[in-house]
Amino acid sequence: MPALDIITSLVKAKALTEEQAERLRTDALNSGVSFEEVIKEKRIVTPEVYAKAKAETLGIPFVTISGRAITPDVINFIPEPVARRYTLVPFQIDAKEPGALSVAMLDPLDFQVVEFLEKKSGRPIKAFMGVEDDIKSAINELYTQNLGADVTAALEESEPAVKTYEAGHLGEVIREAPIAQIVSAILEQAIRIRASDIHIEPQIGETRVRYRVDGILQERLMLPRKLQDAVISRIKILADLKIDEKRIPQDGRFNFKMSESEVDLRVSTLPTVHGEKVVMRLLKKSGGIPTLPDLGLRGLAIKNLESSIRRPHGVILVTGPTGSGKTTTLYSVLSILNNAKVNIMTLEDPVEYEITGVNQVQINPAAGLTFATGLRSFLRQDPNIILVGEIRDQETTELAIQAALTGHLVFSTLHTNNASGAIPRLIDLGAEPFLLASALNAVVGQRIARRLCPTCREEYVPEEAVIIDIKKVVGNLWPQDKPMVLYKGKGSVNGTPCETCGGAGYLGRLGIFEVFAVTDMISKLTLSHATMKEIETQAVSEGMITMKQDGYLKALEGITTIEEVLRVAQD
């Protein structure tokens, strides 16, 4: 394989300049090592870019495995020991060459291995060039978790029953062990990979199963379309839903236990054009509520919040989009305040975690129990602390402010992009500025970013443009003489997928926050109908660290990545 051809491909792809290419040719000749080793040592291009160029030079197709949904029957053609030994992974049955097994390989030109795979699988092999870390991560994900093997075995057992069932006898089918085994395998996988949600989605030809892990959806499994109704009905029975009602959405819940882990699953069904879609939200029953430092609050932000919640009355708001962890932050606050001397009441939609000693109420609009009517009733229940799940209309806004002014501590959430947008939003909802200025204690803005895996993270020096951007954002918050080093999750340790994070490079999540207490100056701005920008400028002048600054500082400390911060907190 001529090195010159690869150099040409890299220059053509604009991965190298002509000057860099010439320098690399010289270095390779002078050192006596291969061009590939020089590239790896100097890290001039990423492994993916190099593999693409190499594939183009050799006339071999290139593939990325990450993000692909690979069915269990494809994986089972090649045993795990073989995949690990030769660093390869099967990913599909080729449509253009019927019967051919497409395999991503580190070395597609190793014809002895290709011949061995053909004998092992009983199929012709179509070899693709892959990237080492990508292939190893896929092997670890697909074989170690072994969901494919569980489901394939269940499918083999269920084949006769599924083929012969009739519409009128669906109940008999869904009680058969194989269907129950498939559902159990899906739930066990979710607990193993720390998923927060499971999506079971009917497609045209098959049913897709996706998991949300650390806020990102991942495809993990494709089920035959013929099992859709039986699997969904099995879940409906567990959640105590009507299995014969497929025209309208339904909601239910059930518990599931695996070893020492127990989860509460909230189930939601929705009719789609290809059948019913099911989403299950997993809520851990064990593990406890995180503390404010565990969430990522620190410094002046945690000081402002803690001093605000110790006041006997007032409104404290947590803002951010759906799924940004607002409810978890409020639960952490309530766990600090929860004791036998205070009456804490919550009005939620729905109740996500049950807290001992707290009176929790779930709203029921169909029965007339809304945030507004519930809050009105709460005031007759002698509460000290009230949590209202969300402020979304004028009546709830006015009642929350009135409750705060009459001696109650009120917590709630609001859908705004940042903390400074809360005051203009409440005024838009009908709050009187002079009442709001007296009632509001503090506002928290937050997002959730993925936390870097501590085992496989590695540092790197960012490009000059990134350093300039970071300095512009963080200003004097980062010492000028301290070097700016960022971190990334490699997903592997010594060439093998990281066992701690399963090859993802991330493990868990943390919040990035901005918190401001309502001072005299901010109260004056509220009275004058100040804009969001004016309020933010004042809060920053009083010491508030913005969400983006907080995120950048956590990236510089190696807690998360700059890409994650920009993903969740970019203006």
Coordinates of C-alpha atoms in Angstrom, one line a residue:
M1 CA 0.0 0.0 0.0
P2 CA 1.9 3.1 -1.2
A3 CA 2.1 5.8 1.5
L4 CA 2.0 8.4 -1.2
D5 CA -1.6 7.4 -2.2
I6 CA -2.8 7.8 1.4
I7 CA -1.1 11.2 1.6
T8 CA -2.8 12.2 -1.6
S9 CA -6.2 11.1 -0.2
L10 CA -5.7 13.0 3.0
V11 CA -4.7 16.2 1.1
K12 CA -7.7 15.7 -1.2
A13 CA -10.0 15.4 1.8
K14 CA -8.4 18.6 3.2
A15 CA -7.2 16.7 6.3
L16 CA -3.6 17.7 5.5
T17 CA -2.1 20.7 3.9
E18 CA 0.6 20.2 1.2
E19 CA 3.2 21.5 3.7
Q20 CA 2.1 19.0 6.4
A21 CA 2.1 16.2 3.9
E22 CA 5.7 17.0 2.7
R23 CA 6.9 17.1 6.3
L24 CA 5.3 13.8 7.1
R25 CA 7.0 12.2 4.1
T26 CA 10.3 13.5 5.3
D27 CA 9.7 12.3 8.9
A28 CA 8.7 8.8 7.7
L29 CA 11.9 8.5 5.6
N30 CA 14.2 9.8 8.3
S31 CA 12.8 7.7 11.1
G32 CA 12.5 4.5 9.2
V33 CA 9.0 3.9 10.5
S34 CA 5.8 3.5 8.5
F35 CA 3.7 6.5 7.5
E36 CA 0.8 5.2 9.5
E37 CA 2.9 5.1 12.7
V38 CA 4.1 8.7 12.2
I39 CA 0.4 9.8 11.7
K40 CA -0.6 8.0 15.0
E41 CA 2.4 9.3 16.9
K42 CA 1.8 13.0 15.9
R43 CA -2.0 12.7 16.0
I44 CA -2.3 15.0 13.0
V45 CA -5.5 13.4 11.8
T46 CA -8.1 11.5 13.7
P47 CA -8.2 7.6 13.4
E48 CA -11.5 8.0 11.5
V49 CA -10.2 10.4 8.9
Y50 CA -7.1 8.1 8.4
A51 CA -9.2 5.0 8.1
K52 CA -11.4 6.7 5.4
A53 CA -8.4 7.7 3.4
K54 CA -6.9 4.2 3.7
A55 CA -10.2 2.7 2.6
E56 CA -10.4 5.1 -0.4
T57 CA -6.8 4.2 -1.4
L58 CA -7.5 0.5 -1.2
G59 CA -10.9 0.7 -2.9
I60 CA -12.6 -0.8 0.2
P61 CA -15.9 0.6 1.6
F62 CA -15.7 2.4 4.9
V63 CA -18.3 2.2 7.8
T64 CA -19.0 3.7 11.2
I65 CA -20.8 1.3 13.6
S66 CA -21.6 3.8 16.3
G67 CA -25.4 4.7 16.3
R68 CA -26.4 1.7 14.1
A69 CA -29.2 -0.6 15.2
I70 CA -27.8 -4.1 14.7
T71 CA -30.3 -6.9 15.0
P72 CA -29.5 -10.0 17.2
D73 CA -29.7 -12.4 14.3
V74 CA -26.8 -10.6 12.6
I75 CA -24.6 -10.5 15.7
N76 CA -25.1 -14.2 16.3
F77 CA -23.4 -15.2 13.0
I78 CA -20.0 -14.4 14.6
P79 CA -19.2 -15.5 18.1
E80 CA -17.9 -13.0 20.6
P81 CA -14.4 -14.6 21.0
V82 CA -13.8 -14.4 17.3
A83 CA -15.0 -10.7 17.1
R84 CA -12.7 -9.7 20.0
R85 CA -9.7 -11.7 18.7
Y86 CA -9.7 -10.2 15.2
T87 CA -11.3 -6.8 16.1
L88 CA -14.4 -7.1 13.8
V89 CA -18.1 -6.9 14.1
P90 CA -21.0 -8.0 11.8
F91 CA -23.5 -5.2 11.2
Q92 CA -26.0 -6.2 8.5
I93 CA -27.1 -8.7 5.8
D94 CA -26.3 -7.0 2.6
A95 CA -29.3 -6.1 0.5
K96 CA -27.4 -5.8 -2.8
E97 CA -25.6 -9.1 -2.4
P98 CA -28.3 -11.4 -1.0
G99 CA -27.0 -13.6 1.8
A100 CA -23.7 -11.7 2.2
L101 CA -22.7 -10.7 5.7
S102 CA -21.3 -7.2 6.0
V103 CA -18.5 -7.0 8.6
A104 CA -16.5 -4.0 9.8
M105 CA -12.9 -5.0 10.2
L106 CA -9.6 -3.4 11.3
D107 CA -7.9 -5.2 8.5
P108 CA -10.3 -6.0 5.6
L109 CA -7.3 -7.4 3.5
D110 CA -6.6 -10.2 5.9
F111 CA -8.1 -12.8 3.5
Q112 CA -7.4 -15.7 5.9
V113 CA -9.7 -14.2 8.5
V114 CA -12.3 -13.4 5.8
E115 CA -12.2 -17.1 4.7
F116 CA -12.5 -18.2 8.3
L117 CA -15.5 -16.0 8.9
E118 CA -17.2 -17.4 5.8
K119 CA -16.8 -20.9 7.1
K120 CA -17.9 -19.9 10.6
S121 CA -21.0 -18.0 9.5
G122 CA -21.9 -20.1 6.4
R123 CA -22.2 -16.8 4.4
P124 CA -20.1 -14.8 2.0
I125 CA -18.4 -11.9 3.7
K126 CA -18.4 -8.3 2.5
A127 CA -15.5 -6.6 4.4
F128 CA -15.6 -3.0 5.4
M129 CA -12.9 -0.8 6.8
G130 CA -13.7 0.4 10.3
V131 CA -12.0 2.4 13.1
E132 CA -10.5 0.4 16.0
D133 CA -12.2 2.3 18.9
D134 CA -15.5 2.3 17.1
I135 CA -15.4 -1.5 16.4
K136 CA -14.2 -2.3 20.0
S137 CA -17.0 -0.2 21.5
A138 CA -19.6 -2.0 19.3
I139 CA -18.2 -5.4 20.4
N140 CA -18.4 -4.4 24.0
E141 CA -21.9 -3.0 23.6
L142 CA -23.4 -5.7 21.5
Y143 CA -21.8 -8.8 23.0
T144 CA -21.1 -8.0 26.7
Q145 CA -24.6 -6.8 27.4
N146 CA -25.9 -9.8 25.5
L147 CA -29.4 -8.5 24.9
G148 CA -29.3 -9.9 21.4
A149 CA -28.7 -13.4 22.6
D150 CA -31.5 -13.2 25.1
V151 CA -34.0 -11.9 22.6
T152 CA -32.9 -14.3 19.8
A153 CA -33.4 -17.3 22.1
A154 CA -36.8 -16.0 23.0
L155 CA -37.7 -15.5 19.4
E156 CA -36.7 -19.0 18.5
E157 CA -38.9 -20.4 21.3
S158 CA -41.8 -18.1 20.4
E159 CA -41.8 -18.8 16.6
P160 CA -44.5 -21.5 16.6
A161 CA -46.8 -19.6 19.0
V162 CA -46.5 -16.3 17.1
K163 CA -47.3 -17.9 13.8
T164 CA -50.5 -19.6 14.9
Y165 CA -52.1 -17.0 17.1
E166 CA -55.4 -15.5 16.1
A167 CA -56.8 -12.0 16.9
G168 CA -59.3 -13.4 19.4
H169 CA -56.6 -15.4 21.3
L170 CA -54.1 -12.6 21.8
G171 CA -54.3 -13.0 25.6
E172 CA -53.0 -16.6 25.4
V173 CA -50.0 -15.5 23.3
I174 CA -48.8 -12.7 25.6
R175 CA -48.8 -15.0 28.6
E176 CA -46.4 -17.3 26.9
A177 CA -42.9 -17.4 28.4
P178 CA -41.0 -16.2 25.3
I179 CA -42.9 -12.9 25.0
A180 CA -42.5 -12.3 28.8
Q181 CA -38.8 -13.2 28.3
I182 CA -38.4 -10.6 25.6
V183 CA -40.0 -7.8 27.7
S184 CA -37.9 -8.9 30.7
A185 CA -34.7 -8.7 28.6
I186 CA -35.6 -5.2 27.4
L187 CA -36.1 -4.0 31.0
E188 CA -33.0 -5.7 32.3
Q189 CA -30.9 -4.1 29.6
A190 CA -32.3 -0.7 30.6
I191 CA -31.2 -1.1 34.2
R192 CA -27.8 -2.4 33.2
I193 CA -27.0 0.6 31.0
R194 CA -28.6 3.2 33.3
A195 CA -31.3 4.2 30.9
S196 CA -33.9 6.8 31.9
D197 CA -36.4 5.9 29.2
I198 CA -37.3 3.0 26.8
H199 CA -38.9 3.7 23.5
I200 CA -40.6 0.8 21.6
E201 CA -41.5 2.1 18.2
P202 CA -43.3 0.3 15.4
Q203 CA -41.8 0.9 11.9
I204 CA -42.9 -0.3 8.5
G205 CA -41.1 -3.6 8.6
E206 CA -39.9 -4.0 12.2
T207 CA -40.1 -2.6 15.7
R208 CA -37.3 -0.5 17.0
V209 CA -36.2 -0.4 20.7
R210 CA -34.3 2.7 21.8
Y211 CA -32.9 3.6 25.2
R212 CA -32.2 7.1 26.5
V213 CA -28.8 7.0 28.4
D214 CA -27.5 10.2 29.9
G215 CA -30.0 12.2 27.8
I216 CA -29.0 10.7 24.5
L217 CA -31.2 8.1 22.6
Q218 CA -29.4 5.0 21.4
E219 CA -30.8 2.2 19.2
R220 CA -30.1 -1.2 20.7
L221 CA -32.5 -3.7 19.2
M222 CA -34.8 -4.4 16.3
L223 CA -37.7 -6.8 16.9
P224 CA -39.7 -8.6 14.1
R225 CA -42.8 -6.6 13.3
K226 CA -45.0 -9.7 14.0
L227 CA -44.1 -9.5 17.7
Q228 CA -45.2 -5.9 18.1
D229 CA -48.8 -6.5 19.3
A230 CA -47.8 -9.3 21.7
V231 CA -44.9 -7.3 23.3
I232 CA -47.0 -4.2 23.7
S233 CA -49.9 -6.2 25.1
R234 CA -47.5 -7.8 27.6
I235 CA -46.4 -4.4 28.8
K236 CA -50.0 -3.2 29.0
I237 CA -50.9 -6.1 31.2
L238 CA -48.0 -5.2 33.5
A239 CA -49.1 -1.6 33.6
D240 CA -52.8 -2.5 34.2
L241 CA -53.9 -0.9 30.9
K242 CA -56.7 -2.0 28.5
I243 CA -55.1 -4.3 26.0
D244 CA -58.0 -4.1 23.5
E245 CA -58.0 -0.3 23.5
K246 CA -55.6 0.9 20.7
R247 CA -57.3 4.0 19.5
I248 CA -56.4 6.4 22.3
P249 CA -53.3 7.1 24.5
Q250 CA -53.1 5.4 27.8
D251 CA -50.9 5.8 30.9
G252 CA -50.0 3.4 33.6
R253 CA -47.2 2.2 35.9
F254 CA -45.6 -0.9 37.4
N255 CA -42.5 -1.9 39.3
F256 CA -39.7 -4.1 38.1
K257 CA -36.9 -5.6 40.1
M258 CA -33.5 -7.1 39.0
S259 CA -31.2 -8.3 41.7
E260 CA -30.9 -5.4 44.1
S261 CA -32.1 -2.8 41.7
E262 CA -35.8 -1.8 41.7
V263 CA -37.4 0.7 39.4
D264 CA -40.8 2.2 39.0
L265 CA -41.8 2.4 35.4
R266 CA -44.3 5.0 34.1
V267 CA -45.8 3.7 30.9
S268 CA -47.3 5.8 28.1
T269 CA -48.9 4.3 24.9
L270 CA -49.7 6.3 21.8
P271 CA -51.4 5.1 18.6
T272 CA -49.2 5.8 15.5
V273 CA -49.8 5.0 11.8
H274 CA -47.8 1.7 12.2
G275 CA -49.2 0.6 15.5
E276 CA -48.9 1.6 19.2
K277 CA -45.7 3.2 20.4
V278 CA -44.8 2.7 24.1
V279 CA -42.5 4.9 26.1
M280 CA -41.4 3.7 29.6
R281 CA -39.8 6.2 32.0
L282 CA -37.6 4.5 34.6
L283 CA -37.5 6.0 38.1
K284 CA -35.1 4.4 40.6
K285 CA -36.6 3.4 43.9
S286 CA -33.2 3.1 45.5
G287 CA -30.1 5.4 45.5
G288 CA -31.7 8.4 47.3
I289 CA -32.0 12.0 46.3
P290 CA -28.7 13.7 45.3
T291 CA -27.4 16.6 47.3
L292 CA -26.9 20.1 45.8
P293 CA -23.1 19.6 45.4
D294 CA -23.8 16.2 43.7
L295 CA -25.9 18.0 41.2
G296 CA -23.1 20.3 40.3
L297 CA -24.0 23.4 42.3
R298 CA -21.0 25.2 44.0
G299 CA -19.5 28.5 45.0
L300 CA -21.7 31.6 45.0
A301 CA -24.5 29.7 43.2
I302 CA -25.0 27.2 46.1
K303 CA -24.5 30.0 48.7
N304 CA -27.3 32.1 47.1
L305 CA -29.7 29.2 46.8
E306 CA -29.1 27.9 50.3
S307 CA -29.6 31.4 51.9
S308 CA -32.8 31.8 49.9
I309 CA -34.3 28.5 50.9
R310 CA -33.6 29.3 54.6
R311 CA -35.9 32.3 54.5
P312 CA -39.4 31.6 55.9
H313 CA -41.3 32.9 52.9
G314 CA -41.0 33.9 49.2
V315 CA -40.9 32.3 45.8
I316 CA -37.9 30.3 44.4
L317 CA -38.0 29.3 40.8
V318 CA -36.0 26.8 38.8
T319 CA -36.0 27.4 35.1
G320 CA -35.0 25.5 32.0
P321 CA -36.4 23.5 29.1
T322 CA -38.1 20.1 29.5
G323 CA -35.7 17.4 30.7
S324 CA -33.2 19.8 32.2
G325 CA -33.4 18.3 35.7
K326 CA -35.6 21.0 37.3
T327 CA -37.6 18.5 39.4
T328 CA -34.5 16.8 40.6
T329 CA -33.1 20.1 41.9
L330 CA -36.4 20.9 43.7
Y331 CA -36.4 17.4 45.3
S332 CA -32.8 18.0 46.5
V333 CA -33.9 21.3 48.1
L334 CA -37.0 19.7 49.7
S335 CA -34.8 16.9 51.2
I336 CA -32.7 19.7 52.9
L337 CA -35.8 21.3 54.4
N338 CA -37.8 18.1 55.2
N339 CA -38.2 17.6 58.9
A340 CA -41.0 17.0 61.5
K341 CA -41.3 20.7 62.3
V342 CA -42.6 21.8 58.9
N343 CA -45.6 20.8 56.7
I344 CA -44.3 20.3 53.1
M345 CA -46.9 19.9 50.3
T346 CA -46.2 19.2 46.7
L347 CA -48.5 19.4 43.6
E348 CA -46.9 17.5 40.7
D349 CA -47.5 16.2 37.2
P350 CA -46.7 13.4 37.8
V351 CA -45.2 12.5 41.2
E352 CA -41.7 11.2 40.1
Y353 CA -40.2 10.3 43.5
E354 CA -41.9 9.6 46.7
I355 CA -40.3 11.4 49.7
T356 CA -41.0 10.2 53.2
G357 CA -42.6 12.9 55.3
V358 CA -43.8 15.1 52.4
N359 CA -47.5 15.3 51.3
Q360 CA -47.4 14.7 47.6
V361 CA -50.4 15.3 45.3
Q362 CA -50.6 14.4 41.6
I363 CA -52.7 16.7 39.5
N364 CA -55.8 15.3 37.7
P365 CA -57.2 17.8 35.2
A366 CA -60.0 15.4 34.2
A367 CA -61.3 15.5 37.7
G368 CA -60.8 19.2 38.1
L369 CA -57.5 19.0 40.1
T370 CA -55.1 21.4 38.3
F371 CA -52.1 23.4 39.6
A372 CA -54.4 26.4 40.3
T373 CA -57.2 24.5 42.0
G374 CA -54.8 22.3 44.0
L375 CA -52.8 25.4 45.1
R376 CA -56.0 27.1 46.2
S377 CA -56.8 24.0 48.4
F378 CA -53.2 23.8 49.7
L379 CA -53.6 27.2 51.4
R380 CA -56.3 25.6 53.6
Q381 CA -54.0 22.8 54.6
D382 CA -51.7 24.9 56.9
P383 CA -48.5 24.4 54.8
N384 CA -45.1 25.9 55.6
I385 CA -43.5 24.9 52.3
I386 CA -45.3 24.4 48.9
L387 CA -44.0 23.0 45.7
V388 CA -46.0 23.6 42.6
G389 CA -44.8 21.5 39.7
E390 CA -45.0 24.3 37.1
I391 CA -46.3 27.8 36.7
R392 CA -48.0 27.9 33.4
D393 CA -51.0 30.3 33.6
Q394 CA -52.1 33.6 35.2
E395 CA -54.1 32.0 38.0
T396 CA -51.2 29.8 39.2
T397 CA -48.9 32.8 39.0
E398 CA -51.1 35.0 41.1
L399 CA -51.8 32.2 43.7
A400 CA -48.1 31.4 44.1
I401 CA -47.2 35.0 44.7
Q402 CA -50.1 35.4 47.1
A403 CA -49.0 32.3 49.0
A404 CA -45.4 33.7 49.3
L405 CA -46.7 37.1 50.5
T406 CA -48.8 35.5 53.2
G407 CA -45.9 33.7 54.8
H408 CA -45.3 30.5 52.8
L409 CA -42.1 29.3 51.0
V410 CA -43.1 28.4 47.5
F411 CA -41.0 26.5 45.0
S412 CA -41.9 26.0 41.3
T413 CA -40.5 25.6 37.8
L414 CA -40.8 27.8 34.7
H415 CA -40.0 27.2 31.1
T416 CA -37.5 29.9 30.2
N417 CA -34.1 29.7 28.5
N418 CA -32.2 31.2 31.4
A419 CA -32.6 32.6 35.0
S420 CA -32.9 36.2 33.9
G421 CA -35.9 35.4 31.7
A422 CA -38.0 34.3 34.6
I423 CA -39.0 37.8 35.8
P424 CA -40.2 39.1 32.3
R425 CA -42.0 35.7 31.8
L426 CA -43.9 36.0 35.1
I427 CA -45.0 39.6 34.2
D428 CA -46.2 38.3 30.9
L429 CA -48.2 35.7 32.8
G430 CA -50.0 38.5 34.7
A431 CA -47.8 39.0 37.8
E432 CA -48.0 42.5 39.2
P433 CA -44.3 43.8 39.2
F434 CA -44.7 45.5 42.6
L435 CA -45.9 42.2 44.2
L436 CA -43.3 40.1 42.3
A437 CA -40.5 42.3 43.5
S438 CA -41.5 41.6 47.1
A439 CA -42.2 37.9 46.7
L440 CA -39.3 36.6 44.6
N441 CA -36.3 35.3 46.5
A442 CA -34.1 33.6 43.9
V443 CA -34.0 32.1 40.4
V444 CA -32.0 29.1 39.2
G445 CA -31.3 28.4 35.6
Q446 CA -30.0 25.0 34.6
R447 CA -29.1 22.4 32.0
I448 CA -27.9 18.9 32.1
A449 CA -24.6 17.8 30.5
R450 CA -23.0 14.4 30.3
R451 CA -20.2 13.7 32.8
L452 CA -16.9 12.4 31.5
C453 CA -15.9 8.9 32.5
P454 CA -13.1 9.2 35.1
T455 CA -11.5 6.0 33.9
C456 CA -11.0 6.6 30.2
R457 CA -10.9 10.4 29.9
E458 CA -7.8 11.9 28.4
E459 CA -6.6 15.5 28.1
Y460 CA -5.7 17.5 25.0
V461 CA -4.7 21.0 24.1
P462 CA -7.6 22.7 22.1
E463 CA -7.1 24.7 19.0
E464 CA -6.3 28.4 19.3
A465 CA -9.8 29.5 18.2
V466 CA -11.3 27.4 21.0
I467 CA -8.9 28.9 23.6
I468 CA -9.8 32.4 22.5
D469 CA -13.5 31.6 22.8
I470 CA -13.0 30.1 26.3
K471 CA -11.0 33.1 27.5
K472 CA -13.7 35.4 26.2
V473 CA -16.5 33.6 28.0
V474 CA -14.8 32.8 31.4
G475 CA -12.7 36.0 31.6
N476 CA -11.1 36.4 35.0
L477 CA -12.8 33.3 36.4
W478 CA -9.9 31.1 35.2
P479 CA -6.4 32.1 36.3
Q480 CA -4.5 33.7 33.3
D481 CA -1.3 31.9 34.1
K482 CA -3.0 28.5 34.3
P483 CA -2.8 26.4 31.1
M484 CA -6.0 25.7 29.2
V485 CA -6.3 21.9 28.8
L486 CA -9.6 20.2 27.8
Y487 CA -10.6 16.6 28.2
K488 CA -12.5 14.0 26.2
G489 CA -13.8 10.5 26.8
K490 CA -11.8 8.0 24.8
G491 CA -14.2 5.1 25.5
S492 CA -11.3 2.6 25.7
V493 CA -8.4 1.7 28.0
N494 CA -5.3 0.2 26.5
G495 CA -7.1 -0.6 23.3
T496 CA -10.0 -2.4 25.0
P497 CA -13.5 -0.8 25.5
C498 CA -13.7 0.9 28.9
E499 CA -15.6 -1.3 31.4
T500 CA -16.6 1.6 33.6
C501 CA -18.7 3.5 30.9
G502 CA -19.3 0.7 28.4
G503 CA -17.2 2.4 25.7
A504 CA -19.4 5.6 25.7
G505 CA -16.7 7.9 27.2
Y506 CA -19.4 9.4 29.5
L507 CA -20.7 8.2 32.8
G508 CA -23.7 9.9 34.4
R509 CA -24.8 13.5 34.2
L510 CA -24.3 16.8 36.1
G511 CA -26.0 20.2 36.0
I512 CA -24.6 23.5 34.9
F513 CA -26.2 26.3 36.7
E514 CA -26.7 30.0 37.1
V515 CA -28.3 31.4 40.3
F516 CA -29.1 34.9 41.3
A517 CA -30.7 36.2 44.5
V518 CA -33.2 39.0 44.1
T519 CA -31.4 42.0 45.5
D520 CA -32.6 45.6 45.9
M521 CA -31.3 46.5 42.4
I522 CA -33.0 43.5 40.8
S523 CA -36.2 44.4 42.6
K524 CA -36.0 48.0 41.1
L525 CA -35.4 46.5 37.6
T526 CA -38.5 44.3 38.2
L527 CA -40.6 47.4 39.0
S528 CA -39.4 49.2 35.9
H529 CA -40.3 46.2 33.6
A530 CA -36.6 45.7 32.7
T531 CA -35.6 43.4 29.9
M532 CA -34.0 40.0 30.3
K533 CA -30.6 41.3 29.2
E534 CA -30.7 44.2 31.7
I535 CA -31.6 41.8 34.6
E536 CA -28.8 39.4 33.5
T537 CA -26.2 42.3 33.3
Q538 CA -27.1 43.3 36.8
A539 CA -27.0 39.8 38.2
V540 CA -23.6 39.2 36.6
S541 CA -22.3 42.5 38.1
E542 CA -23.4 41.1 41.5
G543 CA -21.3 38.0 41.0
M544 CA -23.6 35.6 39.1
I545 CA -21.7 33.0 37.0
T546 CA -23.7 32.3 33.8
M547 CA -24.6 28.8 32.7
K548 CA -22.1 28.9 29.9
Q549 CA -19.3 30.1 32.2
D550 CA -20.1 27.4 34.7
G551 CA -20.1 24.8 31.9
Y552 CA -16.8 26.0 30.5
L553 CA -15.2 25.9 34.0
K554 CA -16.4 22.3 34.4
A555 CA -14.9 21.4 31.0
L556 CA -11.6 23.0 32.0
E557 CA -11.6 20.9 35.2
G558 CA -12.2 17.7 33.3
I559 CA -15.7 17.1 34.6
T560 CA -17.4 17.3 31.2
T561 CA -16.5 18.3 27.6
I562 CA -16.7 21.6 25.8
E563 CA -18.9 19.9 23.2
E564 CA -21.5 18.9 25.8
V565 CA -21.6 22.5 27.2
L566 CA -22.2 23.9 23.8
R567 CA -24.8 21.2 23.1
V568 CA -27.0 22.2 26.1
A569 CA -26.1 25.8 26.8
Q570 CA -25.3 27.5 23.6
D571 CA -27.2 30.8 23.2

